[in-house]
Coordinates of C-alpha atoms in Angstrom, one line a residue:
X1 CA -49.5 -29.1 -26.6
X2 CA -47.7 -27.4 -23.6
X3 CA -48.6 -28.6 -20.2
X4 CA -48.7 -25.9 -17.5
X5 CA -49.2 -27.8 -14.2
X6 CA -46.4 -27.8 -11.7
X7 CA -45.6 -31.5 -12.0
X8 CA -45.2 -31.6 -15.8
X9 CA -44.3 -28.0 -16.5
X10 CA -41.8 -27.1 -19.2
X11 CA -38.4 -26.1 -18.1
X12 CA -37.9 -22.4 -17.5
X13 CA -36.0 -20.6 -20.2
X14 CA -32.3 -21.0 -19.7
X15 CA -30.3 -18.1 -18.3
X16 CA -26.8 -17.2 -19.2
X17 CA -24.4 -18.4 -16.6
X18 CA -23.3 -15.8 -14.1
X19 CA -20.4 -17.7 -12.8
X20 CA -17.8 -15.7 -14.7
X21 CA -19.3 -12.4 -13.6
X22 CA -19.5 -13.5 -10.0
X23 CA -15.9 -14.8 -10.0
X24 CA -14.7 -11.4 -11.4
X25 CA -16.5 -9.6 -8.6
X26 CA -15.1 -11.9 -5.9
X27 CA -11.6 -11.4 -7.1
X28 CA -11.9 -7.7 -6.6
X29 CA -12.8 -8.1 -2.9
X30 CA -9.7 -7.4 -0.8
X31 CA -8.6 -10.3 1.4
X32 CA -6.7 -9.3 4.6
X33 CA -3.6 -11.3 5.5
X34 CA -4.1 -14.3 7.7
X35 CA -3.6 -13.9 11.5
X36 CA -0.4 -16.0 11.2
X37 CA 0.9 -13.6 8.5
X38 CA 0.0 -10.6 10.7
X39 CA 1.7 -12.1 13.6
X40 CA 5.0 -12.6 11.7
X41 CA 4.7 -9.1 10.2
X42 CA 4.2 -7.6 13.7
X43 CA 7.3 -9.5 15.0
X44 CA 9.3 -8.2 12.0
X45 CA 8.1 -4.7 12.7
X46 CA 9.5 -4.9 16.3
X47 CA 12.8 -6.4 15.1
X48 CA 13.2 -3.7 12.6
X49 CA 12.5 -0.9 15.1
X50 CA 14.6 -2.1 18.0
X51 CA 18.4 -2.5 17.3
X52 CA 18.0 -4.1 13.8
X53 CA 21.8 -4.4 13.4
X54 CA 22.4 -6.5 16.5
X55 CA 22.3 -10.3 16.6
X56 CA 18.9 -11.8 17.4
X57 CA 18.9 -13.7 20.7
X58 CA 16.4 -16.2 22.0
X59 CA 15.2 -13.6 24.5
X60 CA 14.9 -11.0 21.7
X61 CA 12.9 -13.4 19.6
X62 CA 10.7 -14.3 22.5
X63 CA 10.0 -10.6 23.2
X64 CA 9.3 -9.8 19.6
X65 CA 6.9 -12.7 19.4
X66 CA 5.2 -11.8 22.7
X67 CA 4.6 -8.2 21.6
X68 CA 3.3 -9.3 18.2
X69 CA 1.0 -11.8 19.9
X70 CA -0.4 -9.1 22.2
X71 CA -0.8 -6.7 19.4
X72 CA -2.4 -9.0 16.8
X73 CA -4.1 -11.8 18.7
X74 CA -5.6 -10.0 21.7
X75 CA -9.4 -10.3 21.6
X76 CA -9.5 -13.5 19.6
X77 CA -10.7 -16.8 21.2
X78 CA -7.9 -18.9 22.6
X79 CA -8.3 -21.6 19.9
X80 CA -8.1 -19.1 17.1
X81 CA -5.0 -17.4 18.6
X82 CA -3.2 -20.7 19.2
X83 CA -3.9 -21.9 15.6
X84 CA -2.5 -18.6 14.2
X85 CA 0.6 -19.0 16.4
X86 CA 1.1 -22.6 15.4
X87 CA 0.8 -21.7 11.7
X88 CA 3.3 -18.8 12.1
X89 CA 5.8 -21.0 13.9
X90 CA 5.4 -23.9 11.4
X91 CA 6.3 -21.5 8.6
X92 CA 9.8 -20.9 10.1
X93 CA 12.4 -23.1 8.4
X94 CA 15.3 -24.8 10.0
X95 CA 17.7 -22.8 7.7
X96 CA 16.5 -19.7 9.5
X97 CA 17.5 -21.0 12.9
X98 CA 20.8 -22.5 11.7
X99 CA 22.6 -19.2 10.7
X100 CA 23.3 -16.4 13.1
X101 CA 21.4 -13.4 11.8
X102 CA 20.8 -9.8 12.8
X103 CA 17.4 -8.7 14.0
X104 CA 17.0 -6.8 10.7
X105 CA 17.8 -9.9 8.6
X106 CA 15.3 -11.9 10.6
X107 CA 12.7 -9.2 10.0
X108 CA 13.3 -9.6 6.2
X109 CA 12.9 -13.3 6.5
X110 CA 9.7 -13.0 8.5
X111 CA 8.2 -10.6 6.0
X112 CA 9.0 -13.0 3.2
X113 CA 7.5 -16.0 5.0
X114 CA 4.4 -13.9 6.0
X115 CA 3.5 -13.7 2.4
X116 CA 3.1 -17.5 2.2
X117 CA 1.1 -18.2 5.4

């Protein structure tokens, strides 16, 4: 005998899992780069456009970073912008700072790092 009241009802028929189908759909949704990655890429763009064959100075790095910050992070809340900036700076390695590189070489390094942030 099958009971049909809500407290003792039989289990509904099992449905095939949709997890695999949902996962496949989610993998097709494009994910934009993080703000930190965008910040590094924007700095790299500036270094590539302005005298890429000259040595990168501290002032040049500061200008590239400030322009990238203005271009990418303007309009975001301060906490979001600061977090993105910290993540971008944390991605820079000590080896990058040790060797004297041209602005173009720095741009290549920044683009490579941007892919991992």
